[in-house]
Amino acid sequence: MADVTVIGAGVAGLTCALALAERGASVEVIDRGERLGAEACSWYAGGMLAPWCERESAEPLVAELGEEAIDYWAERVPGVMRKGTLVVAPARDVPDLARFARRTERFGWVDGERIATLEPDLAGRFSKGLFFSEEGHLDPRDALDALSEALARQGISIRFGVEVENEAPSSPTIVDCRGFGARDALPDLRGVKGEMVLVRTKDVTLSRPVRLLHPRHPVYIVPRDDGLFMIGATMIESSERGRVTARAMLELLGAAYAVHPAFAEAEIIEIGADVRPAFPDNLPRISRRGRTFHVNGLFRHGFLLAPALARRVAATVLHGTHYPEVMDEDQLQR
Amino acid sequence: MRLYDVELRFRLMLGTAQYPSPAVLLDAIKASRSEVVTVSLRREAGGSRAGQAFWSMIRNLGLRVLPNTAGCHTVKEAVTTAHMAREVFGTPWIKLEVIGDHDTLQPDVFGLVEAARILTEDGFEVFPYTTEDLSVCGRLVEAGCRVLMPWGAPIGSGRGLNNPYGLRTLRAHFPETPLIVDAGLGRPSQAAAAMELGYDGVLLNTAVAKAGDPVRMAEAFGQAVEAGRLAHLAGPMEPRDMAAPSTPVMGMALLS
């Protein structure tokens, strides 16, 4: 019997399992999906490792926890890029750049010329932007694969198609990383729906994630291998999984077209939607209920926050360490 | 302030969209001392009332909820959304938006009057988001609206009161109808200016939600609305061209 059962093979579950295994615990991972990513909202993530950009709408804790993410992923996943993030706005929305700049840190202002140097295909399209040079990005699906392989090297295979309702784990400790699926145990968890589209084109090349500020439909475009681009993501207060609306596609593709008209001719490879798990303060939390440690509320920051949380979970489970910044239930104390 | 037979102590109303998190939203509402919050239904609805978690959080605040029809472009959409809002929040109140232009989010005043009539006949208490146009406002009152919500400027633009003359005229023509400036405010001084014009209240969202510190900005708006209201009641002095010394000049010391 394993010491620890990790429930959920999304980014939170896999990083926690690996952190525990690397520290000597015997671990098993179960997931209700039929294969990797089938039931994980991580599958639809953008994969931006952007702790400083995210400060635009997130609390300082997100940047603090996220700072270690780029090194963590670079050590474990091939193809992690450290090319920064470029934030641009159409001429009429330039005031939004000033707002973004006020709320964030570790960036430099860039003019049209510098934008053209960074991203030659955007030459002449934007006259002002912000460049967050220390940020990175990855392909989340490659990252999940890499984690699963790293677990396999530790002798841990993920058991898929296991519903905890039917088969309660018997191990002495459970790490519950079910995301929104854990709302039965965490009543203040809510879903924030996100929709994305994956397109392919050879007519435009980007080296780094580009964020387009827009008062109604902000969008980011993350380049992946083979001419693929992930365009995301909507943010809707809704727990509805799976359904992608025409409106969302109009907004995302319209915004991508505003970044570069070549996106109009791109091939649509995939559309997808899922639900981000979030607590009322949109901050992650590790909470203990008897033998179960819940790791949840990673919201839109799964790949950014998972490494820091996994490290803490392992120390908590194995040594009883207390981390007030993610463990105090009372929000006012954090 | 009395809105459809409901007596309110505070005159600022807050929208609930675009905050960094629900926790910040709740703190901002408290800091603003708003008794009324607006909430949109259209998009969160999804196929099956999937926005429940957010809505029940709003319901549990114990405040009066003014659901809105934000994002509706036709009379039919707005009427359908209003019915859903009544079901979800159990209130006859509806902030009616019928958008005419995608870029400026300007109200479609013709659709607005029609939807207001349909909803009023159906027992709704309609808060129409309108331009400051006198004749449109007249039609809305004829259609049964007992509150008017003229815009200050386009939604989310933060431009303040684009047409103070028009807003003043509207106030003069509808002395008995509660008037609330809805949309376009960016700064507390602009909210105070609306209240100084004699407006009964102010409704805003983006200016607080997108502020660097939404909670502090909510408090600032709450105080500005109170200050503007007090100033209106106190009767501000008229501006004049010639300086008028505030200290009497009589009795100056004379050296002789």
Coordinates of C-alpha atoms in Angstrom, one line a residue:
Chain A
M1 CA 0.0 0.0 0.0
A2 CA 1.2 3.5 -0.8
D3 CA 1.9 6.0 1.9
V4 CA 0.1 8.7 -0.1
T5 CA -2.7 8.6 -2.7
V6 CA -2.8 11.7 -4.9
I7 CA -6.2 12.1 -6.5
G8 CA -6.2 14.0 -9.8
A9 CA -3.5 13.9 -12.5
G10 CA -3.7 17.6 -13.5
V11 CA -0.7 19.9 -13.0
A12 CA -1.4 20.1 -9.3
G13 CA -1.7 16.4 -8.7
L14 CA 1.4 15.5 -10.8
T15 CA 3.7 18.1 -9.3
C16 CA 2.6 17.1 -5.8
A17 CA 3.1 13.4 -6.5
L18 CA 6.5 14.0 -7.9
A19 CA 7.5 16.2 -5.0
L20 CA 6.5 13.5 -2.5
A21 CA 8.1 10.7 -4.5
E22 CA 11.4 12.7 -4.9
R23 CA 11.4 13.1 -1.1
G24 CA 11.1 9.3 -0.6
A25 CA 7.4 8.8 0.0
S26 CA 5.7 5.9 -1.7
V27 CA 3.0 7.5 -3.8
E28 CA 0.1 6.4 -6.1
V29 CA -1.8 8.7 -8.4
I30 CA -5.4 8.1 -9.5
D31 CA -7.6 10.1 -11.9
R32 CA -11.1 9.7 -13.1
G33 CA -10.2 10.4 -16.8
E34 CA -9.4 7.8 -19.3
R35 CA -6.0 9.2 -20.2
L36 CA -3.7 12.1 -19.3
G37 CA -5.5 15.4 -19.5
A38 CA -8.9 14.0 -20.4
E39 CA -10.5 15.5 -17.2
A40 CA -7.9 18.1 -16.3
C41 CA -8.4 21.8 -16.8
S42 CA -4.6 21.9 -17.1
W43 CA -5.0 20.4 -20.6
Y44 CA -6.5 23.8 -21.8
A45 CA -4.0 26.0 -20.0
G46 CA -2.0 28.7 -21.8
G47 CA 1.3 27.6 -20.2
M48 CA 2.5 31.2 -19.6
L49 CA 5.0 31.4 -16.8
A50 CA 4.3 35.1 -16.1
P51 CA 4.4 35.9 -12.4
W52 CA 4.8 39.6 -13.0
C53 CA 2.3 40.1 -15.7
E54 CA -0.3 38.3 -13.6
R55 CA 0.0 41.0 -11.0
E56 CA -2.3 43.0 -13.2
S57 CA -5.2 41.2 -11.6
A58 CA -3.7 39.0 -9.0
E59 CA -2.6 39.5 -5.4
P60 CA 1.2 39.8 -4.6
L61 CA 1.3 36.2 -3.3
V62 CA 0.8 34.9 -6.9
A63 CA 4.0 36.5 -8.0
E64 CA 5.9 35.4 -4.9
L65 CA 4.9 31.8 -5.3
G66 CA 5.2 31.9 -9.1
E67 CA 8.8 33.2 -9.2
E68 CA 10.3 29.7 -8.9
A69 CA 8.1 28.2 -11.6
I70 CA 10.3 28.9 -14.6
D71 CA 13.4 27.2 -13.2
Y72 CA 11.3 24.3 -12.0
W73 CA 9.8 23.6 -15.4
A74 CA 13.1 24.3 -17.3
E75 CA 14.7 21.5 -15.3
R76 CA 11.9 19.0 -16.0
V77 CA 10.4 19.8 -19.4
P78 CA 12.2 20.1 -22.7
G79 CA 11.3 23.3 -24.7
V80 CA 10.6 25.7 -21.9
M81 CA 11.2 29.1 -23.4
R82 CA 12.6 32.1 -21.5
K83 CA 11.8 34.8 -24.0
G84 CA 9.6 37.0 -21.9
T85 CA 6.2 38.4 -22.5
L86 CA 5.1 41.2 -24.7
V87 CA 2.1 43.3 -23.8
V88 CA 0.6 45.5 -26.5
A89 CA -2.5 47.6 -27.0
P90 CA -4.2 49.1 -30.0
A91 CA -3.7 52.9 -30.3
R92 CA -7.1 53.7 -28.8
D93 CA -6.5 51.5 -25.8
V94 CA -3.0 52.8 -24.9
P95 CA -4.4 54.2 -21.6
D96 CA -4.8 50.5 -20.6
L97 CA -1.1 50.0 -21.0
A98 CA -0.5 52.7 -18.4
R99 CA -2.9 50.9 -16.0
F100 CA -1.2 47.6 -16.6
A101 CA 2.2 49.2 -16.0
R102 CA 1.0 50.7 -12.7
R103 CA -0.1 47.4 -11.4
T104 CA 2.9 45.2 -12.5
E105 CA 6.7 45.1 -12.1
R106 CA 9.9 43.9 -13.8
F107 CA 9.1 45.2 -17.2
G108 CA 10.4 47.8 -19.6
W109 CA 8.4 50.2 -21.9
V110 CA 9.1 49.4 -25.5
D111 CA 8.4 51.5 -28.6
G112 CA 7.5 50.4 -32.1
E113 CA 11.1 49.9 -33.1
R114 CA 11.9 47.6 -30.2
I115 CA 8.6 45.7 -30.7
A116 CA 9.7 45.1 -34.3
T117 CA 13.1 43.8 -33.0
L118 CA 11.5 41.4 -30.6
E119 CA 8.7 40.2 -32.9
P120 CA 9.5 41.1 -36.5
D121 CA 6.0 40.1 -37.6
L122 CA 4.5 42.8 -35.4
A123 CA 6.6 45.5 -37.1
G124 CA 4.5 48.6 -37.7
R125 CA 1.5 47.2 -35.9
F126 CA 2.0 48.6 -32.4
S127 CA 3.7 51.8 -31.3
K128 CA 3.9 51.1 -27.5
G129 CA 4.1 48.1 -25.3
L130 CA 5.5 46.5 -22.1
F131 CA 8.2 43.8 -22.2
F132 CA 8.5 41.4 -19.3
S133 CA 11.9 40.0 -20.2
E134 CA 12.3 37.5 -17.4
E135 CA 9.1 35.5 -18.0
G136 CA 8.7 32.2 -19.9
H137 CA 6.3 29.8 -21.4
L138 CA 5.8 26.1 -22.1
D139 CA 3.4 23.7 -23.8
P140 CA 1.2 22.5 -20.9
R141 CA 0.6 19.1 -22.6
D142 CA 4.3 18.5 -23.0
A143 CA 4.7 19.4 -19.4
L144 CA 2.0 17.0 -18.2
D145 CA 3.7 14.3 -20.3
A146 CA 7.1 15.0 -18.8
L147 CA 5.7 14.9 -15.3
S148 CA 4.0 11.6 -16.0
E149 CA 7.3 10.2 -17.4
A150 CA 9.2 11.5 -14.4
L151 CA 6.8 9.7 -12.1
A152 CA 7.2 6.5 -14.2
R153 CA 11.0 6.8 -13.6
Q154 CA 10.1 6.8 -9.9
G155 CA 8.1 3.6 -10.4
I156 CA 4.8 5.4 -10.2
S157 CA 2.2 4.8 -12.9
I158 CA -1.1 6.8 -13.0
R159 CA -4.2 4.7 -12.6
F160 CA -6.8 6.2 -14.9
G161 CA -10.6 5.7 -15.0
V162 CA -10.8 5.5 -11.1
E163 CA -13.7 7.3 -9.5
V164 CA -13.0 8.1 -5.8
E165 CA -16.7 7.8 -5.1
N166 CA -16.6 4.1 -6.0
E167 CA -13.2 3.3 -4.7
A168 CA -12.1 5.2 -1.6
P169 CA -8.3 5.2 -1.3
S170 CA -7.1 3.2 1.7
S171 CA -3.7 4.8 2.1
P172 CA -3.0 6.7 5.4
T173 CA -2.7 10.1 3.6
I174 CA -4.6 11.5 0.7
V175 CA -3.6 14.6 -1.3
D176 CA -6.7 15.7 -3.1
C177 CA -5.9 17.7 -6.3
R178 CA -9.3 17.3 -8.0
G179 CA -9.6 21.0 -8.9
F180 CA -13.3 21.9 -9.3
G181 CA -14.2 18.3 -8.9
A182 CA -13.5 18.7 -5.1
R183 CA -16.3 21.2 -4.6
D184 CA -18.2 18.5 -2.6
A185 CA -15.5 18.9 0.1
L186 CA -14.7 22.6 -0.4
P187 CA -18.0 24.5 -0.4
D188 CA -16.4 27.9 -1.1
L189 CA -14.7 26.7 -4.3
R190 CA -16.3 28.1 -7.5
G191 CA -15.7 27.6 -11.2
V192 CA -14.4 30.2 -13.6
K193 CA -15.0 29.1 -17.1
G194 CA -12.3 29.6 -19.7
E195 CA -12.5 29.0 -23.4
M196 CA -9.5 28.6 -25.8
V197 CA -8.7 27.9 -29.4
L198 CA -5.7 26.3 -31.0
V199 CA -4.8 27.4 -34.5
R200 CA -2.0 26.7 -36.9
T201 CA -0.4 29.1 -39.4
K202 CA 3.0 29.5 -41.1
D203 CA 2.2 33.1 -42.1
V204 CA 3.1 34.6 -38.7
T205 CA 5.8 33.8 -36.2
L206 CA 6.0 34.8 -32.6
S207 CA 8.8 34.0 -30.2
R208 CA 6.9 34.7 -27.0
P209 CA 3.4 35.1 -25.6
V210 CA 1.8 38.3 -26.7
R211 CA -1.0 39.9 -24.7
L212 CA -3.3 42.3 -26.3
L213 CA -5.0 44.6 -23.9
H214 CA -8.6 45.4 -24.7
P215 CA -11.3 46.8 -22.4
R216 CA -13.7 44.0 -23.2
H217 CA -11.8 41.1 -24.7
P218 CA -8.2 40.9 -23.5
V219 CA -6.5 38.0 -25.2
Y220 CA -3.2 36.3 -25.1
I221 CA -1.5 34.3 -27.9
V222 CA 1.1 31.7 -26.9
P223 CA 3.3 30.3 -29.7
R224 CA 3.9 26.5 -29.6
D225 CA 5.9 24.2 -31.9
D226 CA 5.0 23.5 -35.6
G227 CA 3.2 26.8 -36.2
L228 CA 0.7 26.2 -33.4
F229 CA -0.7 29.1 -31.4
M230 CA -2.9 28.9 -28.4
I231 CA -5.3 31.8 -28.2
G232 CA -7.1 32.3 -24.9
A233 CA -8.8 32.7 -22.7
T234 CA -12.2 33.9 -21.6
M235 CA -13.0 34.4 -17.9
I236 CA -16.6 33.7 -17.0
E237 CA -18.1 33.3 -13.6
S238 CA -19.6 29.9 -14.5
S239 CA -19.1 26.3 -13.6
E240 CA -20.2 25.0 -17.0
R241 CA -17.6 22.7 -18.5
G242 CA -16.9 21.9 -22.1
R243 CA -19.3 24.1 -24.0
V244 CA -17.6 26.6 -26.2
T245 CA -19.7 29.6 -27.3
A246 CA -19.7 31.3 -30.7
R247 CA -19.3 34.6 -28.8
A248 CA -16.1 33.4 -27.2
M249 CA -14.7 32.4 -30.5
L250 CA -15.7 35.7 -32.1
E251 CA -13.9 37.6 -29.3
L252 CA -10.7 35.4 -29.2
L253 CA -10.3 35.2 -32.9
G254 CA -11.2 38.8 -33.4
A255 CA -8.6 39.9 -31.0
A256 CA -6.0 37.6 -32.6
Y257 CA -6.8 39.1 -35.9
A258 CA -6.2 42.5 -34.4
V259 CA -2.7 41.3 -33.3
H260 CA -2.0 40.1 -36.8
P261 CA -4.3 39.7 -39.8
A262 CA -2.6 36.4 -40.8
F263 CA -4.5 34.7 -38.0
A264 CA -7.7 35.1 -40.2
E265 CA -6.2 32.4 -42.5
A266 CA -5.0 30.1 -39.8
E267 CA -6.4 26.6 -39.6
I268 CA -8.5 25.9 -36.5
I269 CA -7.0 22.8 -34.9
E270 CA -9.0 22.6 -31.7
I271 CA -11.4 24.5 -29.5
G272 CA -11.9 23.7 -25.8
A273 CA -13.3 24.9 -22.5
D274 CA -13.0 24.0 -18.9
V275 CA -13.5 25.4 -15.5
R276 CA -10.7 26.8 -13.3
P277 CA -11.1 26.1 -9.6
A278 CA -11.0 29.3 -7.5
F279 CA -11.6 30.3 -3.9
P280 CA -13.2 33.7 -3.2
D281 CA -9.9 35.5 -3.1
N282 CA -8.6 33.7 -6.2
L283 CA -5.6 32.5 -4.2
P284 CA -4.5 28.9 -3.8
R285 CA -4.9 27.0 -0.6
I286 CA -3.6 23.9 1.1
S287 CA -6.2 22.7 3.7
R288 CA -6.3 19.6 5.8
R289 CA -9.4 17.6 6.6
G290 CA -8.4 14.6 8.7
R291 CA -6.1 12.4 6.6
T292 CA -6.8 14.5 3.4
F293 CA -4.8 17.4 2.3
H294 CA -6.6 19.5 -0.3
V295 CA -4.5 21.4 -2.8
N296 CA -6.9 23.7 -4.7
G297 CA -7.8 27.1 -6.0
L298 CA -5.0 27.5 -8.4
F299 CA -7.4 29.5 -10.6
R300 CA -5.8 30.7 -13.8
H301 CA -2.3 30.1 -12.4
G302 CA -1.9 26.3 -12.5
F303 CA 1.5 25.9 -14.1
L304 CA 2.7 29.0 -12.4
L305 CA 1.8 28.0 -8.8
A306 CA 2.0 24.2 -8.9
P307 CA 5.7 23.9 -8.2
A308 CA 5.6 26.1 -5.1
L309 CA 2.5 24.4 -3.8
A310 CA 3.9 20.9 -4.5
R311 CA 7.0 21.7 -2.5
R312 CA 4.9 22.9 0.4
V313 CA 2.6 20.0 0.3
A314 CA 5.5 17.5 0.4
A315 CA 7.0 19.3 3.5
T316 CA 3.6 19.5 5.1
V317 CA 2.7 15.8 4.6
L318 CA 6.1 14.5 5.4
H319 CA 7.3 16.8 8.2
G320 CA 4.2 18.7 9.3
T321 CA 5.5 22.1 8.2
H322 CA 3.0 24.9 8.3
Y323 CA 2.9 27.5 5.6
P324 CA 0.7 30.4 6.7
E325 CA 0.6 32.1 3.3
V326 CA -1.3 29.2 1.8
M327 CA -2.6 27.3 4.8
D328 CA -4.4 29.8 7.0
E329 CA -8.1 29.5 6.4
D330 CA -8.8 33.0 7.5
Q331 CA -8.1 35.2 4.5
L332 CA -7.5 38.3 6.6
Q333 CA -4.3 36.6 8.0
R334 CA -2.8 36.1 4.7
Chain B
M1 CA -33.8 58.0 -1.5
R2 CA -36.9 56.1 -2.5
L3 CA -36.7 53.8 -5.5
Y4 CA -40.0 52.0 -6.3
D5 CA -41.2 52.1 -2.7
V6 CA -37.9 51.0 -1.3
E7 CA -36.2 53.5 1.0
L8 CA -32.4 53.6 0.8
R9 CA -30.0 55.4 3.1
F10 CA -26.9 55.4 0.8
R11 CA -26.9 56.7 -2.8
L12 CA -24.0 54.9 -4.4
M13 CA -24.8 51.6 -6.3
L14 CA -22.0 49.3 -7.4
G15 CA -21.7 46.9 -10.3
T16 CA -20.1 43.5 -9.5
A17 CA -18.1 42.8 -12.7
Q18 CA -14.3 42.9 -13.4
Y19 CA -13.0 42.8 -9.9
P20 CA -9.7 41.0 -9.2
S21 CA -11.6 38.5 -7.1
P22 CA -14.9 38.0 -5.4
A23 CA -13.2 38.7 -2.0
V24 CA -12.1 42.1 -3.3
L25 CA -15.6 42.7 -4.6
L26 CA -17.1 42.0 -1.2
D27 CA -14.6 44.3 0.6
A28 CA -15.3 47.0 -1.9
I29 CA -19.0 46.8 -1.5
K30 CA -18.6 47.1 2.3
A31 CA -16.2 50.1 2.0
S32 CA -18.6 51.9 -0.4
R33 CA -21.5 51.3 2.0
S34 CA -23.7 50.6 -1.1
E35 CA -27.0 49.0 -0.4
V36 CA -27.7 48.1 -4.0
V37 CA -25.5 46.0 -6.3
T38 CA -26.1 45.3 -9.9
V39 CA -25.3 41.9 -11.4
S40 CA -25.3 40.7 -15.0
L41 CA -26.9 37.4 -16.0
R42 CA -26.5 37.1 -19.7
R43 CA -23.1 35.5 -20.0
E44 CA -22.8 33.6 -16.8
A45 CA -26.0 31.8 -17.5
G46 CA -24.5 29.2 -19.8
G47 CA -26.7 26.3 -20.7
S48 CA -27.9 25.4 -17.2
R49 CA -27.6 28.2 -14.7
A50 CA -24.0 27.5 -14.3
G51 CA -23.3 30.9 -12.7
Q52 CA -25.0 29.8 -9.5
A53 CA -22.0 30.0 -7.3
F54 CA -21.4 33.7 -8.1
W55 CA -25.1 34.5 -7.9
S56 CA -25.6 32.9 -4.6
M57 CA -22.6 34.8 -3.3
I58 CA -24.3 38.0 -4.4
R59 CA -27.6 36.9 -2.9
N60 CA -26.0 36.1 0.4
L61 CA -24.7 39.6 0.8
G62 CA -28.0 40.6 2.2
L63 CA -28.1 43.6 -0.1
R64 CA -30.7 44.6 -2.6
V65 CA -29.8 43.1 -6.0
L66 CA -30.5 45.1 -9.2
P67 CA -30.0 42.5 -11.9
N68 CA -29.2 44.0 -15.3
T69 CA -29.6 43.0 -19.0
A70 CA -26.0 44.0 -19.9
G71 CA -25.0 42.8 -23.3
C72 CA -28.5 42.7 -24.8
H73 CA -28.9 44.2 -28.2
T74 CA -32.6 43.5 -28.9
V75 CA -35.9 44.0 -27.1
K76 CA -36.5 40.2 -27.1
E77 CA -33.1 39.4 -25.5
A78 CA -33.6 42.0 -22.9
V79 CA -37.1 40.8 -22.0
T80 CA -36.0 37.2 -21.8
T81 CA -33.0 38.1 -19.6
A82 CA -35.2 40.2 -17.3
H83 CA -37.5 37.2 -16.8
M84 CA -34.6 35.0 -16.0
A85 CA -33.2 37.6 -13.5
R86 CA -36.6 37.7 -11.7
E87 CA -36.5 34.0 -11.3
V88 CA -32.9 33.8 -10.1
F89 CA -32.9 36.8 -7.8
G90 CA -36.6 36.9 -6.8
T91 CA -36.9 40.6 -7.4
P92 CA -39.1 42.7 -9.7
W93 CA -36.2 45.2 -10.1
I94 CA -34.4 45.2 -13.5
K95 CA -31.8 47.5 -14.8
L96 CA -32.7 47.6 -18.4
E97 CA -30.0 47.9 -21.0
V98 CA -30.7 47.6 -24.7
I99 CA -27.5 48.4 -26.5
G100 CA -27.6 50.1 -29.9
D101 CA -24.0 50.5 -30.9
H102 CA -21.3 48.0 -30.2
D103 CA -18.4 50.5 -30.0
T104 CA -20.0 53.1 -27.8
L105 CA -22.4 50.8 -26.0
Q106 CA -24.9 53.7 -26.5
P107 CA -28.5 52.7 -25.6
D108 CA -30.9 51.9 -28.4
V109 CA -33.5 54.3 -27.0
F110 CA -36.3 53.0 -29.3
G111 CA -35.8 49.4 -28.2
L112 CA -35.4 50.6 -24.6
V113 CA -38.8 52.3 -24.5
E114 CA -40.5 49.3 -26.0
A115 CA -38.8 46.8 -23.6
A116 CA -39.6 49.1 -20.7
R117 CA -43.3 49.1 -21.6
I118 CA -43.4 45.3 -22.0
L119 CA -41.6 44.7 -18.7
T120 CA -43.6 47.3 -16.8
E121 CA -46.9 45.7 -18.0
D122 CA -45.5 42.4 -16.8
G123 CA -45.0 43.7 -13.3
F124 CA -41.3 44.6 -13.4
E125 CA -39.9 47.7 -11.8
V126 CA -37.7 49.0 -14.5
F127 CA -34.5 51.1 -14.1
P128 CA -33.7 52.1 -17.7
Y129 CA -30.1 52.9 -18.8
T130 CA -30.7 55.8 -21.2
T131 CA -29.2 58.8 -22.8
E132 CA -29.9 62.1 -21.2
D133 CA -32.4 62.9 -24.0
L134 CA -35.5 64.7 -22.6
S135 CA -38.0 63.2 -24.9
V136 CA -36.7 59.7 -24.5
C137 CA -36.9 60.1 -20.8
G138 CA -40.4 61.4 -21.2
R139 CA -41.4 58.2 -23.1
L140 CA -39.8 56.1 -20.5
V141 CA -41.8 57.7 -17.8
E142 CA -45.0 57.2 -19.9
A143 CA -44.0 53.6 -20.3
G144 CA -44.1 53.2 -16.5
C145 CA -40.5 53.8 -15.4
R146 CA -40.4 55.5 -12.0
V147 CA -36.6 55.8 -12.0
L148 CA -34.4 57.1 -14.8
M149 CA -30.7 56.3 -15.2
P150 CA -29.1 58.6 -17.8
W151 CA -25.5 57.9 -18.7
G152 CA -22.7 60.3 -17.7
A153 CA -20.5 59.0 -20.6
P154 CA -20.2 55.7 -22.4
I155 CA -19.9 52.6 -20.2
G156 CA -16.4 52.0 -18.9
S157 CA -15.0 55.2 -20.5
G158 CA -14.2 57.0 -17.3
R159 CA -14.9 60.4 -19.0
G160 CA -17.3 61.7 -16.3
L161 CA -20.2 63.9 -17.1
N162 CA -20.1 64.5 -20.9
N163 CA -23.1 66.8 -21.0
P164 CA -23.7 68.6 -17.7
Y165 CA -26.1 71.0 -19.4
G166 CA -28.3 68.1 -20.6
L167 CA -28.2 66.4 -17.2
R168 CA -29.1 69.7 -15.5
T169 CA -32.0 70.1 -17.9
L170 CA -33.2 66.6 -17.2
R171 CA -33.2 67.2 -13.5
A172 CA -35.2 70.4 -14.0
H173 CA -37.8 68.6 -16.2
F174 CA -38.2 65.6 -13.9
P175 CA -38.1 67.1 -10.4
E176 CA -40.1 64.2 -8.9
T177 CA -38.5 61.2 -10.6
P178 CA -35.4 59.7 -9.0
L179 CA -32.5 60.3 -11.4
I180 CA -29.3 58.2 -11.1
V181 CA -26.2 58.8 -13.2
D182 CA -25.3 55.4 -14.6
A183 CA -22.0 54.7 -16.4
G184 CA -19.0 56.7 -17.6
L185 CA -17.7 57.9 -14.2
G186 CA -14.0 57.5 -13.6
R187 CA -13.2 59.6 -10.5
P188 CA -15.0 60.4 -7.3
S189 CA -15.0 64.2 -8.2
Q190 CA -17.2 63.3 -11.1
A191 CA -19.6 61.5 -8.9
A192 CA -19.7 64.4 -6.5
A193 CA -20.4 66.7 -9.5
A194 CA -23.4 64.6 -10.5
M195 CA -24.7 64.7 -7.0
E196 CA -24.2 68.5 -6.8
L197 CA -26.4 68.8 -9.9
G198 CA -29.2 67.3 -7.7
Y199 CA -29.0 63.8 -8.9
D200 CA -30.4 61.2 -6.5
G201 CA -27.7 58.7 -6.9
V202 CA -24.8 57.2 -8.9
L203 CA -24.2 53.8 -10.3
L204 CA -20.7 52.7 -11.3
N205 CA -18.5 49.6 -11.8
T206 CA -15.3 49.9 -13.8
A207 CA -14.0 53.0 -11.9
V208 CA -13.9 50.9 -8.7
A209 CA -13.2 47.4 -10.1
K210 CA -10.2 48.5 -12.2
A211 CA -8.7 51.0 -9.7
G212 CA -5.3 50.2 -8.3
D213 CA -6.9 49.5 -5.0
P214 CA -10.6 48.8 -5.6
V215 CA -11.5 48.8 -1.9
R216 CA -10.0 52.2 -1.2
M217 CA -11.6 53.6 -4.4
A218 CA -15.0 52.3 -3.4
E219 CA -14.7 54.1 -0.1
A220 CA -13.6 57.3 -1.9
F221 CA -16.7 57.1 -4.2
G222 CA -18.9 56.5 -1.2
Q223 CA -17.6 59.6 0.5
A224 CA -17.8 61.7 -2.8
V225 CA -21.4 60.8 -3.3
E226 CA -22.2 61.8 0.3
A227 CA -20.3 65.0 -0.1
G228 CA -22.0 65.9 -3.4
R229 CA -25.4 65.2 -1.9
L230 CA -24.7 67.4 1.1
A231 CA -23.4 70.1 -1.1
H232 CA -26.6 70.0 -3.2
L233 CA -28.7 70.2 0.0
A234 CA -26.6 73.0 1.3
G235 CA -26.9 75.1 -1.8
P236 CA -23.6 76.0 -3.4
M237 CA -22.7 79.6 -4.0
E238 CA -22.8 80.9 -7.6
P239 CA -19.5 81.5 -9.3
R240 CA -18.7 85.2 -10.0
D241 CA -16.1 87.1 -11.9
M242 CA -15.1 89.7 -9.3
A243 CA -13.2 88.8 -6.2
A244 CA -15.2 89.1 -3.0
P245 CA -13.1 89.2 0.0
S246 CA -14.1 86.8 2.7
T247 CA -12.7 89.0 5.4
P248 CA -14.4 92.4 6.0
V249 CA -12.3 95.3 4.8
M250 CA -13.9 97.7 7.3
G251 CA -11.9 98.4 10.4
M252 CA -8.5 98.0 8.8
A253 CA -5.7 99.2 10.9
L254 CA -4.7 102.7 10.0
L255 CA -1.4 104.2 10.7
S256 CA -1.7 107.8 11.4

